[in-house]
Coordinates of C-alpha atoms in Angstrom, one line a residue:
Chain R
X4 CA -135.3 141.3 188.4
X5 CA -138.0 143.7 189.6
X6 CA -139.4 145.4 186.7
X7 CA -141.2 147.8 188.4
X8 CA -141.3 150.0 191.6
X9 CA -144.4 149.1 192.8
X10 CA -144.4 148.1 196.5
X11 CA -140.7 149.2 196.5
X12 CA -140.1 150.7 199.7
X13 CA -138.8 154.0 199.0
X14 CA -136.0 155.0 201.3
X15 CA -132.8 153.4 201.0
X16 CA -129.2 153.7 202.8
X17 CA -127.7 154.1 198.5
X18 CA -129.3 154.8 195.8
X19 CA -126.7 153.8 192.5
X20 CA -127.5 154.9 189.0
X21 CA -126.7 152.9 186.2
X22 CA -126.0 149.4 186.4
X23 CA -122.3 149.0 184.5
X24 CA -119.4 147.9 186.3
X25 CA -118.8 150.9 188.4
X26 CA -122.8 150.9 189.6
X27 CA -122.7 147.2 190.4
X28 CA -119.6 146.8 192.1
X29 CA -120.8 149.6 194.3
X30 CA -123.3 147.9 194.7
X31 CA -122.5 144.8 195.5
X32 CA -119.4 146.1 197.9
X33 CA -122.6 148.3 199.6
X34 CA -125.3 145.4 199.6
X35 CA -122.5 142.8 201.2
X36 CA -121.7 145.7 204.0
X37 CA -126.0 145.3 204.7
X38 CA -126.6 148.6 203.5
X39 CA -130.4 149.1 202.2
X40 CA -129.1 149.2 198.2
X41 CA -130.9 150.2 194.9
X42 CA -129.8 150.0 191.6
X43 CA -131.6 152.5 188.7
X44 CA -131.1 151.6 185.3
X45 CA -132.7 152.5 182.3
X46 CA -131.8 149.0 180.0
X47 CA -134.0 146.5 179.5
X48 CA -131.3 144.2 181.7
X49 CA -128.1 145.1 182.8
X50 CA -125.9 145.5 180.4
X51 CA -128.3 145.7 176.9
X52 CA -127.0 149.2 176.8
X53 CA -123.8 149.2 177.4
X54 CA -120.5 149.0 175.4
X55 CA -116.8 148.5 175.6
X56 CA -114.4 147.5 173.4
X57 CA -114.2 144.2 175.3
X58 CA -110.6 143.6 177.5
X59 CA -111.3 143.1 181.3
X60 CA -108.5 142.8 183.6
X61 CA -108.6 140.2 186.3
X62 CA -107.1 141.9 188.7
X63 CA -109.2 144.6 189.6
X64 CA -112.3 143.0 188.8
X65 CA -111.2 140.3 191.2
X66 CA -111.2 143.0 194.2
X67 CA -115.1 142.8 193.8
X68 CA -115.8 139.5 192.8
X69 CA -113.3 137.1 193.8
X70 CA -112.1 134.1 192.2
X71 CA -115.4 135.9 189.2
X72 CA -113.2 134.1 185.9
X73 CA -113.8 130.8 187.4
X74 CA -117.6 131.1 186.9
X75 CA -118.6 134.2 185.2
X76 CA -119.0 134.2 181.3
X77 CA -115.8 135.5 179.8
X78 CA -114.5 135.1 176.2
X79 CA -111.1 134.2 176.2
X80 CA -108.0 134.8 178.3
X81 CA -105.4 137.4 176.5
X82 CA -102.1 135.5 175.9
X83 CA -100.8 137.9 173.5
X84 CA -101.0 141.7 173.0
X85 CA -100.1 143.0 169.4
X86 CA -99.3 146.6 168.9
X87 CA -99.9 147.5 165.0
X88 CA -98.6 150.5 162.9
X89 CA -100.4 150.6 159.5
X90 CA -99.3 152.4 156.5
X91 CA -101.7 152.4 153.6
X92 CA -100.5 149.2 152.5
X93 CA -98.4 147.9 154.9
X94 CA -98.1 147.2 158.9
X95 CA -95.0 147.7 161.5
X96 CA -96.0 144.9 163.9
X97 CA -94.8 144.8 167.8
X98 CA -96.5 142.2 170.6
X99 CA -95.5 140.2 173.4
X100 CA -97.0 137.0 173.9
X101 CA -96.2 134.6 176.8
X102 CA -98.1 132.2 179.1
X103 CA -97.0 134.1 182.1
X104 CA -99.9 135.9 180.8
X105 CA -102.3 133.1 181.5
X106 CA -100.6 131.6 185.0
X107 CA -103.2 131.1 188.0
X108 CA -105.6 133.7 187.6
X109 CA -104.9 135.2 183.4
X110 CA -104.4 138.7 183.6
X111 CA -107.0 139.8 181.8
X112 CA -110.0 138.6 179.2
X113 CA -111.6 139.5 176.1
X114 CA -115.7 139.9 177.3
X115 CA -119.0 140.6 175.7
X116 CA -120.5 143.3 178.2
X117 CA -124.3 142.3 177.7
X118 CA -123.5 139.0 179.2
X119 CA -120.6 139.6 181.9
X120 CA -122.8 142.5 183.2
X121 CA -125.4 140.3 183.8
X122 CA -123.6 138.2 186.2
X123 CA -122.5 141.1 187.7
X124 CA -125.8 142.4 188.0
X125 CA -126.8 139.0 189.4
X126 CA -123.7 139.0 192.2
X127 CA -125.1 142.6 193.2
X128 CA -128.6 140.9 193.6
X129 CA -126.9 137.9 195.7
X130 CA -125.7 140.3 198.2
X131 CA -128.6 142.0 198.8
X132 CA -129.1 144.9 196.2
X133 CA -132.0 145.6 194.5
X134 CA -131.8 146.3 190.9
X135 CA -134.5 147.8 189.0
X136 CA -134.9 148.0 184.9
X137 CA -136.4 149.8 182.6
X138 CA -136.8 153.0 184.4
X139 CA -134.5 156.6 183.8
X140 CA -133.2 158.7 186.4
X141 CA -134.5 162.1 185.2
X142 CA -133.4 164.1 188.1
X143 CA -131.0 163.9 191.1
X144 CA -133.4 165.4 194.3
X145 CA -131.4 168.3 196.4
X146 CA -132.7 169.9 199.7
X147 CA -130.4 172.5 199.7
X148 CA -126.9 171.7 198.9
X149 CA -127.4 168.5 199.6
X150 CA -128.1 165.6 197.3
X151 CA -131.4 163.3 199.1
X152 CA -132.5 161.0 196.4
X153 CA -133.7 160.8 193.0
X154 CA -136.9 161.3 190.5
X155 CA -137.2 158.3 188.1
X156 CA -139.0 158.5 184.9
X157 CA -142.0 157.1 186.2
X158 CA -145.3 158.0 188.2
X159 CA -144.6 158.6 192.1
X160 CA -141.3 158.1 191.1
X161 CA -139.2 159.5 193.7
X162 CA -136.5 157.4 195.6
X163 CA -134.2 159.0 198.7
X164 CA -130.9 157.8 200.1
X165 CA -128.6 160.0 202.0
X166 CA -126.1 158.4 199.3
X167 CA -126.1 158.9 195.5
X168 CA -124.0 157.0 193.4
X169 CA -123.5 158.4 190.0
X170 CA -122.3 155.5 187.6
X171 CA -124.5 157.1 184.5
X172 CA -121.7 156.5 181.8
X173 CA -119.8 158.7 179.9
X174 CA -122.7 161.1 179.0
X175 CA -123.0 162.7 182.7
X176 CA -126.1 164.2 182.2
X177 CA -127.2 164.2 186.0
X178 CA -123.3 165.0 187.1
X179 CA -124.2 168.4 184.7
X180 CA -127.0 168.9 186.1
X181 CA -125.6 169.4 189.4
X182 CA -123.0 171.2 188.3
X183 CA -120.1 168.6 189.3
X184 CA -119.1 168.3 185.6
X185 CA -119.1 170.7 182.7
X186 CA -120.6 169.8 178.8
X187 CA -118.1 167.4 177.4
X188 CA -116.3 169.3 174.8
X189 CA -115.0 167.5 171.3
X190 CA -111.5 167.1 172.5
X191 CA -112.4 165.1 175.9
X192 CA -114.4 162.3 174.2
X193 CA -113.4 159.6 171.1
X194 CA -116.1 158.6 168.8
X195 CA -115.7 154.2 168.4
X196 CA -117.9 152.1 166.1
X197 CA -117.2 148.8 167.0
X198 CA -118.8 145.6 165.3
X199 CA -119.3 142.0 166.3
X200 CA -118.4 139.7 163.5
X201 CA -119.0 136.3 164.2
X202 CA -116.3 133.3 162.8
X203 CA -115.8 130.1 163.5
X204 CA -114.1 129.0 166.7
X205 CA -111.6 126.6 165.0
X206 CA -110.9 129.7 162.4
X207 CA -110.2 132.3 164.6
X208 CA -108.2 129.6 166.4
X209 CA -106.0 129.3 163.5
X210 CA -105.9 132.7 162.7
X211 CA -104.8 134.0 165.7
X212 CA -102.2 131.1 166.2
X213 CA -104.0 130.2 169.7
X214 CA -104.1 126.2 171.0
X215 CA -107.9 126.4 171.9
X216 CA -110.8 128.4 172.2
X217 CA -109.7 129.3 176.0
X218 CA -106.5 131.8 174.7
X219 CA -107.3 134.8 172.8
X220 CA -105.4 138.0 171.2
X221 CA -105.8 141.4 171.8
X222 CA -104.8 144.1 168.8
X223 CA -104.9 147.6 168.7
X224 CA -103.5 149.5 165.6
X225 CA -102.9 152.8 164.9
X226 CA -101.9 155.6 162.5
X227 CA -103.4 154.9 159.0
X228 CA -105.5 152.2 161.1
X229 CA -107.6 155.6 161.8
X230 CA -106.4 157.7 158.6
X231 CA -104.0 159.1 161.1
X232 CA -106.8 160.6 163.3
X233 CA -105.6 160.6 166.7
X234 CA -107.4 157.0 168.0
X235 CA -106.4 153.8 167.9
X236 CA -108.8 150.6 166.3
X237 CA -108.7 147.0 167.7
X238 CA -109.2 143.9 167.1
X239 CA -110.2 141.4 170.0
X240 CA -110.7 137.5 169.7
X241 CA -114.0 136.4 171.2
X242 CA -114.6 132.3 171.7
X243 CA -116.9 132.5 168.2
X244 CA -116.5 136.5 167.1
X245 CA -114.3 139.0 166.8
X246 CA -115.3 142.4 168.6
X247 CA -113.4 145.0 165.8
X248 CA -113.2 148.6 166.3
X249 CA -111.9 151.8 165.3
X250 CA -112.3 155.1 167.7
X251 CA -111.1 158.3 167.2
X252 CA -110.9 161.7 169.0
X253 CA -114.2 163.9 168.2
X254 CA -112.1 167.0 168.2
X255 CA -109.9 165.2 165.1
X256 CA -112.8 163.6 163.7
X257 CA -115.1 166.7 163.1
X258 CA -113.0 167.9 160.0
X259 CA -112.7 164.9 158.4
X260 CA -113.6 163.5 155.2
X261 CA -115.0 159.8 156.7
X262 CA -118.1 159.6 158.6
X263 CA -117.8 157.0 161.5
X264 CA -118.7 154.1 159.1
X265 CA -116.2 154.9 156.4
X266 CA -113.5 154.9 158.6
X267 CA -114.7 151.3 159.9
X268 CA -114.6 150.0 156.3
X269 CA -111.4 151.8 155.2
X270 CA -110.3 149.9 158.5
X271 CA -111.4 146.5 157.1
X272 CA -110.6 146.8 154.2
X273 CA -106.9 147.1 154.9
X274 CA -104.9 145.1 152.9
X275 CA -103.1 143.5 156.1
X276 CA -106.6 143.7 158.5
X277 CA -108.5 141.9 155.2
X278 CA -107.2 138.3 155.8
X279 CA -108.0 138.3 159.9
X280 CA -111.7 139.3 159.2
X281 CA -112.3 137.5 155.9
X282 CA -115.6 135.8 155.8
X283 CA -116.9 136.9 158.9
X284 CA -120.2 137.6 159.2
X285 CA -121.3 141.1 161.3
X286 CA -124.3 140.4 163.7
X287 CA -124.1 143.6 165.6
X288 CA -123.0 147.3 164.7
X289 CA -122.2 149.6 167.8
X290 CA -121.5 152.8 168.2
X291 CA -120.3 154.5 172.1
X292 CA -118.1 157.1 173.3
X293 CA -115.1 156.6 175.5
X294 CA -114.2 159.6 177.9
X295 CA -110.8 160.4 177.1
X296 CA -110.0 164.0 178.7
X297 CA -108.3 162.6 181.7
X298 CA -107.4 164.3 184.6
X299 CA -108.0 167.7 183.9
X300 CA -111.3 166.9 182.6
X301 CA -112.3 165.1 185.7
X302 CA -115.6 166.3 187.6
X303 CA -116.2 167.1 190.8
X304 CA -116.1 163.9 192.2
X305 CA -118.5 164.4 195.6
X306 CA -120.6 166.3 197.1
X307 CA -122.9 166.3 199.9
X308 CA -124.5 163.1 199.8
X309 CA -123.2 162.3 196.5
X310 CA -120.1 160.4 194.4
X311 CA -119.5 160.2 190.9
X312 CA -117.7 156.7 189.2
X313 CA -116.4 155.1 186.4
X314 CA -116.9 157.2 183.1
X315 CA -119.1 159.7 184.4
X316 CA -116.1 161.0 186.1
X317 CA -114.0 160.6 183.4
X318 CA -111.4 158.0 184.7
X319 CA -110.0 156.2 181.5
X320 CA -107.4 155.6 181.2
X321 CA -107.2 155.9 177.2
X322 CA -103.3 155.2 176.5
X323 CA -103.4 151.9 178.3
X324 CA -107.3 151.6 177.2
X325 CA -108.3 151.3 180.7
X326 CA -111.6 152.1 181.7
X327 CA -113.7 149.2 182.9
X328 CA -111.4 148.3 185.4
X329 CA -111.1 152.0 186.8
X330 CA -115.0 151.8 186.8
X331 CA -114.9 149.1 189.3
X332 CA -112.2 149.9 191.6
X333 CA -114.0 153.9 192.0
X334 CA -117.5 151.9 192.2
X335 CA -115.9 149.4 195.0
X336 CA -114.3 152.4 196.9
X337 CA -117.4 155.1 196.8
X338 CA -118.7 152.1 198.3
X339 CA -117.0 151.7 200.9
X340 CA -116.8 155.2 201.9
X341 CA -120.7 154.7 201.5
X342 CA -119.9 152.3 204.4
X343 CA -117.8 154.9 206.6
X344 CA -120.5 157.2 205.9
X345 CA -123.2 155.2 207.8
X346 CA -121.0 154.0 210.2
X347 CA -120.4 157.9 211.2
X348 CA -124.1 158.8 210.5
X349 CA -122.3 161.6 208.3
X350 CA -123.4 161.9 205.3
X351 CA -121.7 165.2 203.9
X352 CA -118.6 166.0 201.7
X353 CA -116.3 166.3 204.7
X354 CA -116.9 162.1 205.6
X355 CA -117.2 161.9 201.3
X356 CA -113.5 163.1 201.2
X357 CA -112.6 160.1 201.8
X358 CA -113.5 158.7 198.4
X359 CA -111.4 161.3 196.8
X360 CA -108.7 160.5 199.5
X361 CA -109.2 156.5 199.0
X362 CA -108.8 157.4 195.0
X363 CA -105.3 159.7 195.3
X364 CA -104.3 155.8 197.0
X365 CA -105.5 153.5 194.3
X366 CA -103.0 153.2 190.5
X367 CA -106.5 155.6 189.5
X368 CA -105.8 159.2 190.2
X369 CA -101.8 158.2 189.8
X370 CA -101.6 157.3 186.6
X371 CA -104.7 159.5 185.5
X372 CA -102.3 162.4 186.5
X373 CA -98.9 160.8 185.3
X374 CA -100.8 161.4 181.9
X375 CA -102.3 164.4 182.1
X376 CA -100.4 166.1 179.2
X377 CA -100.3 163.2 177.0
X378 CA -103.5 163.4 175.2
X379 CA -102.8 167.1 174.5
X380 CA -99.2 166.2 173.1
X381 CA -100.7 163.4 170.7
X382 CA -102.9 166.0 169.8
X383 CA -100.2 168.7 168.4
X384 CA -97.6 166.3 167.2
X385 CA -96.9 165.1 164.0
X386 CA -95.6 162.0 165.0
X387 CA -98.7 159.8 164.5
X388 CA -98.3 161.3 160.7
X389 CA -94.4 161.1 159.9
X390 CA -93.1 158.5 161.8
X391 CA -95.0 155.4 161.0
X392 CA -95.1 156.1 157.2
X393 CA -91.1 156.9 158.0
X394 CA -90.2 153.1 160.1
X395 CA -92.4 151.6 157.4
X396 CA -90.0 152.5 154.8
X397 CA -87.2 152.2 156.9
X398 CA -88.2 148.7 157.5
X399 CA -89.0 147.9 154.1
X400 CA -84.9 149.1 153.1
X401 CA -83.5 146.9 155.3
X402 CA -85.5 144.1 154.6
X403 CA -85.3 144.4 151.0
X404 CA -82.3 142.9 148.9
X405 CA -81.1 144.8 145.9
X406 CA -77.8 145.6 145.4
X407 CA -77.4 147.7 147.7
X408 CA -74.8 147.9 150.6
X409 CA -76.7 148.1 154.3
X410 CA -74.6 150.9 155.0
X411 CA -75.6 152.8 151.6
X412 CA -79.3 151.8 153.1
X413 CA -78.7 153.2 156.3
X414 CA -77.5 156.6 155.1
X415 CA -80.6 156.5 152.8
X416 CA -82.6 156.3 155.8
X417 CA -81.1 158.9 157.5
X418 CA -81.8 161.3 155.0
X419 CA -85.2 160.2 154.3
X420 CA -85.8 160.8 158.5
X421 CA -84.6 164.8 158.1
X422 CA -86.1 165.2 154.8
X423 CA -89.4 164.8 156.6
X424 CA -89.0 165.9 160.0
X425 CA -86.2 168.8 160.8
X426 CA -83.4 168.0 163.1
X427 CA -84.7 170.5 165.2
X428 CA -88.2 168.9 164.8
X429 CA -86.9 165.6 166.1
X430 CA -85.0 167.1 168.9
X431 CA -88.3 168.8 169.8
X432 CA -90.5 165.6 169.7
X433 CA -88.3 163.9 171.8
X434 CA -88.2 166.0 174.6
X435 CA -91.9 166.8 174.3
X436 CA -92.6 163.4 174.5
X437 CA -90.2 162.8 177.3
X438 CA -92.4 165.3 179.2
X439 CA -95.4 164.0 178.5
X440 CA -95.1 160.7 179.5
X441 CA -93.2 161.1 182.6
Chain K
X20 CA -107.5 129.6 157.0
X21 CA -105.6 126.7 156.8
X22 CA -106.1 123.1 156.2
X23 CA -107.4 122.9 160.1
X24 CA -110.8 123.8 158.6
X25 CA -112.7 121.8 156.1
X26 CA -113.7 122.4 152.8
X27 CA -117.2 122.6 153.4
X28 CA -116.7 125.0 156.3
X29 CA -114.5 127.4 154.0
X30 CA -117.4 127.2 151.2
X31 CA -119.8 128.6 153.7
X32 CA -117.3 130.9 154.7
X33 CA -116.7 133.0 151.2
X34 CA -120.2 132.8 150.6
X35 CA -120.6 134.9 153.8
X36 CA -117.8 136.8 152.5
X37 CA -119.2 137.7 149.1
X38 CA -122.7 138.6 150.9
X39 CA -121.1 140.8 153.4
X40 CA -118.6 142.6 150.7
X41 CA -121.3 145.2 149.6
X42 CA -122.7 145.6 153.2
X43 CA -124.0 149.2 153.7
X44 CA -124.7 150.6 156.7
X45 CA -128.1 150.6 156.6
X46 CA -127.8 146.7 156.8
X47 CA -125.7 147.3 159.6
X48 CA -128.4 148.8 161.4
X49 CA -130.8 146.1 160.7
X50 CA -128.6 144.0 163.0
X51 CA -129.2 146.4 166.0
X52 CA -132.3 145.3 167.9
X53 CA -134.3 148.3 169.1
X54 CA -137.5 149.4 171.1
X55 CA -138.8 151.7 169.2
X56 CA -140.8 154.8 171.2
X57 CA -143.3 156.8 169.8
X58 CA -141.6 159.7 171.0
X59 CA -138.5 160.9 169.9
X60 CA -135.7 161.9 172.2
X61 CA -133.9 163.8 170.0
X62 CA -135.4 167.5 169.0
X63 CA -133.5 170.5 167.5
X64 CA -134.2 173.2 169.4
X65 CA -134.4 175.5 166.3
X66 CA -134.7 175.0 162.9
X67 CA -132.8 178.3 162.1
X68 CA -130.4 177.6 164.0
X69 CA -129.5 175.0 162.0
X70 CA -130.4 176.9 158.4
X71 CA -127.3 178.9 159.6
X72 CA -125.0 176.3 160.5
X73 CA -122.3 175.9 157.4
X74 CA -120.7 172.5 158.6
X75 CA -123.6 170.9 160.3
X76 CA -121.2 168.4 161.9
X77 CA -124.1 166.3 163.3
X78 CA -124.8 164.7 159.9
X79 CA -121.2 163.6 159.5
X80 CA -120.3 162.6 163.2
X81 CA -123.6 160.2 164.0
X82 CA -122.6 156.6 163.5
X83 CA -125.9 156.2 162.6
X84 CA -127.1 158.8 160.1
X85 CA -129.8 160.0 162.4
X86 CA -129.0 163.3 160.9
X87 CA -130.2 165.2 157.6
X88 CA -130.5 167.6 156.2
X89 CA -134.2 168.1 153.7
X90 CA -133.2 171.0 151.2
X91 CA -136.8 172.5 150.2
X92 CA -138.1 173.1 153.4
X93 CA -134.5 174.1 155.0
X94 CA -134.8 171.4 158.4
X95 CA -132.8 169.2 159.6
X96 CA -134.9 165.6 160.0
X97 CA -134.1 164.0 163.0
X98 CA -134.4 159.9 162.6
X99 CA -134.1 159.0 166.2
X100 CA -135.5 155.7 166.0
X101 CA -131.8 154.5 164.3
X102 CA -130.3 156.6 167.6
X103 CA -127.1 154.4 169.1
X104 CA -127.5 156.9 172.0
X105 CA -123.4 157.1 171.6
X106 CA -123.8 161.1 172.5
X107 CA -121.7 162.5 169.7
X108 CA -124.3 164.7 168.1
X109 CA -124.6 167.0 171.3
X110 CA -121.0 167.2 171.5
X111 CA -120.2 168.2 167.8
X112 CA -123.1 171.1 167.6
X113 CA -121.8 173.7 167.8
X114 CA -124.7 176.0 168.3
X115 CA -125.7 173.6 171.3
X116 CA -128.8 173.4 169.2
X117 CA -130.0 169.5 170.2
X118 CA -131.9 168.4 172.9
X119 CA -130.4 165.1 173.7
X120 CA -132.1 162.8 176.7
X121 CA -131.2 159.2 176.8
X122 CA -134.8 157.5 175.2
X123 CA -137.3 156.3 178.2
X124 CA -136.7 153.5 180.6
X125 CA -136.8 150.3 178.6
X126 CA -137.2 151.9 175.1
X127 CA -134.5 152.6 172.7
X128 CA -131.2 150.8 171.4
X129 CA -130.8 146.6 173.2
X130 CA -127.7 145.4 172.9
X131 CA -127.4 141.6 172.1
X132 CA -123.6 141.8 172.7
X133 CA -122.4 145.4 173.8

C-alpha cells in the first residue's frame, strides 16, 4: 500500500474518496474496466476508521466480488434473526431461524469492518487501483461548474480526474462543500455506540444455540432497549465476540436524560440482555453515525464530473438496517457509468444521469422511496411507547395461571388497550402506519 | 453457560465479569487505539457563543466526553484527542458554533475492529 504520493503520476481516469465499501467497489468495478483508478483515504489502512454495526449481505456484495465469502474474512453466517421488544423487565421475543438461510451462498454474515475492508481494499488493488493512506481530501478542485480533481492534505497535493467519486461517509463534508448536500440536521442522523466484547467461541456457541462457530445470530431490540428513543440496539454474534449496540435518532436523543454511554449500560444491564453478555470482556468502544433521513434527505447525487455513494448520499436503509450493501451496489454502479463516461469521452451530468437512472433500477432508490414517510411517522407516534409496555402485559395475562377464566383475561386486556390508547387513537395508528409503510 | 464449558473456563469468565462490572467510560476509552496530533481538529469558534448557550447539547451528545464545560473562566474545553470522529457534536450545536474537520491523514481514532 503506497503510503505516499511521491512519484504518483497525477492524472487519473477516477479519482474515489474514501476507501469503505462504496469507494472500493467503485473501485475495483473501475480498475477491472482498465480505467487509471485512485483511491484517497485518510486511515491508516482501509477500514481502521470505519464502522458498522456488522451484518453484510451476500447478495449484493457478491455483485462485486464474486464467490468473496469463500475467501474473504467473515464472522459468521446469520442463521437466525431475532426481533426483541423490551419492557423494563421483561422482553416480547419474535425471530425466524432456518437453514434456508445458510443454503449455497448464506444470505448474509456478521463482519468486523477493519478486516473485511481490508480484503476489499486488497481486491481493488488486484484489479488495478491504486490506493493511497494516510492522506485527507481537503478540497474537491472545480474549473467552473465542473468538478476536475482534488487537493489532498499534503504538499503538491493536487490530483485530477474528469471523475470524482464521493464515498466520504456519512459526514459529507466535501458533498457540502459543493453544495450537493445540505448540513445534516439532528433528525436525519442516529447516534450508535457500539462495543466489541470478546467471549469464548464455545460460549457464545451455546448461548446463542448455534452448532459451530460457522452459524451466527443477529438481534436487534427495541423500545425500552433505547428507553423508548426512537432507535433500535443489537446484538451480533462474531466467531469469538459479540459486536453490541444501541443507536438512536439525534433529534430524540438531544433531550434526554442518558448520555450515549448510559444508554449502552442501561442496555446491558437489562435484566434479559444481562445473561447473553455475562463475562464478556469489552476490547473496543465505538462510537459512528448512521444516515437515516432517507429519501428526502438524499443529496444531489451528480454533477459535472462528479457522483456521490453509499452514506454520503444518504442511502440507508435504516428499517431493514441496510446500508453497507446499498454502499456497494451505488459504488459498483457510479462505476460503471464511470465506464460509459469514458467510453463517450463525456464527462458531464448529462452522460452522469445515468447513475441516477441506473439507481431508480436497482431495490436502492425503490425501497428508499417506499419508506420515505416512515421515519417521520416513528417519529410522532406513540406506538414505540404504548404498545410494547401494552403486549408485554398482555402476554404476561395469558401466560399466567391464576384463577382466572381466559375469557375474563381477554376482556381485561381489552380494557387495559383503550385505557391507554383511545379507540380513536388506535384507529389512527393503524391507518397512519398503513400509509407509511406502503 | 452450560455444562459445554469447563469449570475452569467459567472461573475465568466471572472474574472477567466482576472486573468489567464497574467499567467506566473512561476505561472504555483506553481500549481505543489512537494517533494522537498535536493539533486539535476540533475548535469552537467562539467562546461566547457558548457562555450563552443554555443546553449545550455537545457535552451530553459526544460518546466520548470531548466536551466541557470549565465554570471560572466560562469555556468550553475541547479534549479532541478522545475524539471518535462520530460527527454528532456539529450536528447538535445549535449555534453552529464548532469547527469540525476529520483529524489529518493518518492521525486520529484506529480502529482494531470497526
Amino acid at each position: 500500500m503506497t503510503q505516499g504520493n511521491q512519484g504518483v503520476d497525477k492524472n487519473f481516469d477516477v479519482i474515489v474518496v474514501g476507501a469503505g465499501p462504496a469507494g472500493l467497489a467503485a473501485a475495483t468495478v473501475a480498475a477491472r474496466a482498465g480505467l487509471n483508478t485512485i483511491v484517497i483515504e485518510r486511515g491508516d489502512q482501509p477500514g481502521t476508521k470505519n464502522v458498522m454495526g456488522g451484518i453484510l449481505y451476500t447478495k449484493p456484495t457478491a455483485e462485486v466480488w464474486p464467490d468473496f465469502w469463500k475467501e474473504a474474512p467473515l464472522e459468521r453466517a446469520i442463521v437466525e434473526q431475532q426481533a426483541w421488544m423490551l419492557t423494563p423487565d421483561s422482553a416480547l421475543k419474535g425471530g425466524f431461524r432456518s437453514d434456508k438461510l445458510l443454503d449455497g451462498a448464506p444470505n448474509a454474515f456478521s463482519v468486523l469492518r477493519v478486516k473485511i475492508d481490508r480484503w476489499f481494499a486488497a481486491q481493488a488493488q488486484k484489479a488495478g487501483a491504486l490506493i493511497i493512506c494516510q492522506t485527507m481530501v481537503e478540497e474537491v478542485l472545480r474549473e467552473g461548474d465542473t468538478v476536475v480533481g482534488v487537493r489532498c492534505g499534503r504538499e503538491d497535493g493536487e490530483l485530477y480526474a474528469p471523475i470524482v467519486i464521493l464515498c466520504e461517509g456519512v459526514n459529507p463534508q466535501l458533498a457540502i462543500s459543493l453544495g450537493m448536500q445540505k448540513k445534516l440536521r439532528p433528525h436525519q442522523v442516529a447516534s450508535v455506540v457500539k462495543e466489541v466484547i470478546n467471549l469464548p467461541e464455545q460460549v457464545i456457541n451455546d448461548r446463542f444455540h448455534v452448532a459451530d462457530s460457522s452459524q451466527g445470530v443477529a438481534m436487534e431490540l427495541m423500545a425500552d432497549a433505547t428507553a423508548g428513543l426512537l432507535g433500535m440496539a443489537f446484538i451480533y454474534t462474531n466467531k469469538t465476540s459479540l459486536s453490541v449496540g444501541v443507536g438512536v435518532t439525534l433529534a430524540d436523543a438531544i433531550d434526554c436524560p442518558y448520555t450515549p454511554y448510559d444508554l449502552f449500560v442501561r442496555f446491558r444491564e437489562h435484566p434479559q440482555v444481562a445473561p447473553l453478555l455475562a463475562g464478556g470482556e469489552t476490547v473496543e468502544y465505538l462510537s459512528h453515525m448512521i444516515p437515516e433521513g432517507g429519501y428526502n434527505a438524499m443529496p444531489q447525487l451528480f454533477g459535472n464530473g462528479v457522483m456521490i455513494c453509499g452514506d454520503a448520499g444518504m442511502m440507508v436503509n435504516s428499517l431493514h438496517r441496510e446500508g453497507s450493501n446499498n454502499a456497494i451496489r451505488s459504488g459498483m454502479l457510479a462505476a460503471e457509468t464511470a465506464i460509459e463516461a469514458h467510453e463517450r469521452g463525456d464527462f458531464s451530468s448529462r452522460v452522469l444521469n445515468r447513475y441516477r437512472e441506473r439507481l431508480e433500477h436497482s431495490p436502492i432508490l425503490a425501497d428508499l422511496r417506499k419508506y420515505r414517510n416512515a421515519t417521520g411517522f416513528m417519529e410522532h407516534h406513540p406506538v414505540f411507547q404504548v404498545y410494547p409496555q401494552f403486549a408485554a402485559d398482555a402476554a404476561y395475562e395469558m401466560m399466567s395461571v391464576d384463577g382466572e377464566s381466559k375469557r375474563s383475561k381477554q376482556w381485561k386486556i381489552l380494557r387495559m388497550l383503550f385505557e391507554r390508547r383511545s379507540i380513536f387513537g388506535l384507529a389512527w395508528d393503524g391507518i397512519d402506519a398503513g400509509r407509511s409503510f406502503p | 453457560m452450560n455444562g459445554k464449558t469447563d469449570t475452569g473456563a467459567a472461573e475465568a469468565l466471572k472474574r472477567v465479569e466482576e472486573r468489567e462490572a464497574n467499567v467506566g467510560l473512561a476505561d472504555k476509552l483506553y481500549k481505543v487505539k489512537y494517533k494522537t496530533d498535536e493539533l486539535t481538529h476540533l475548535k469552537i469558534k467562539d467562546q461566547e457563543v457558548c457562555r450563552k448557550c443554555e443546553d449545550k447539547p455537545c457535552i451530553a451528545r459526544c460518546p466520548a466526553e470531548v466536551y466541557e464545560w470549565e465554570a471560572e473562566h466560562g469555556q468550553v474545553l475541547v479534549a479532541f484527542e478522545n475524539c471518535l470522529e462520530c460527527g454528532v457534536c456539529k450536528i447538535v450545536c445549535p449555534y453552529d458554533n464548532i469547527d469540525w474537520v476529520y483529524p489529518r491523514g493518518g492521525y486520529g481514532v484506529v480502529w482494531k475492529f470497526g
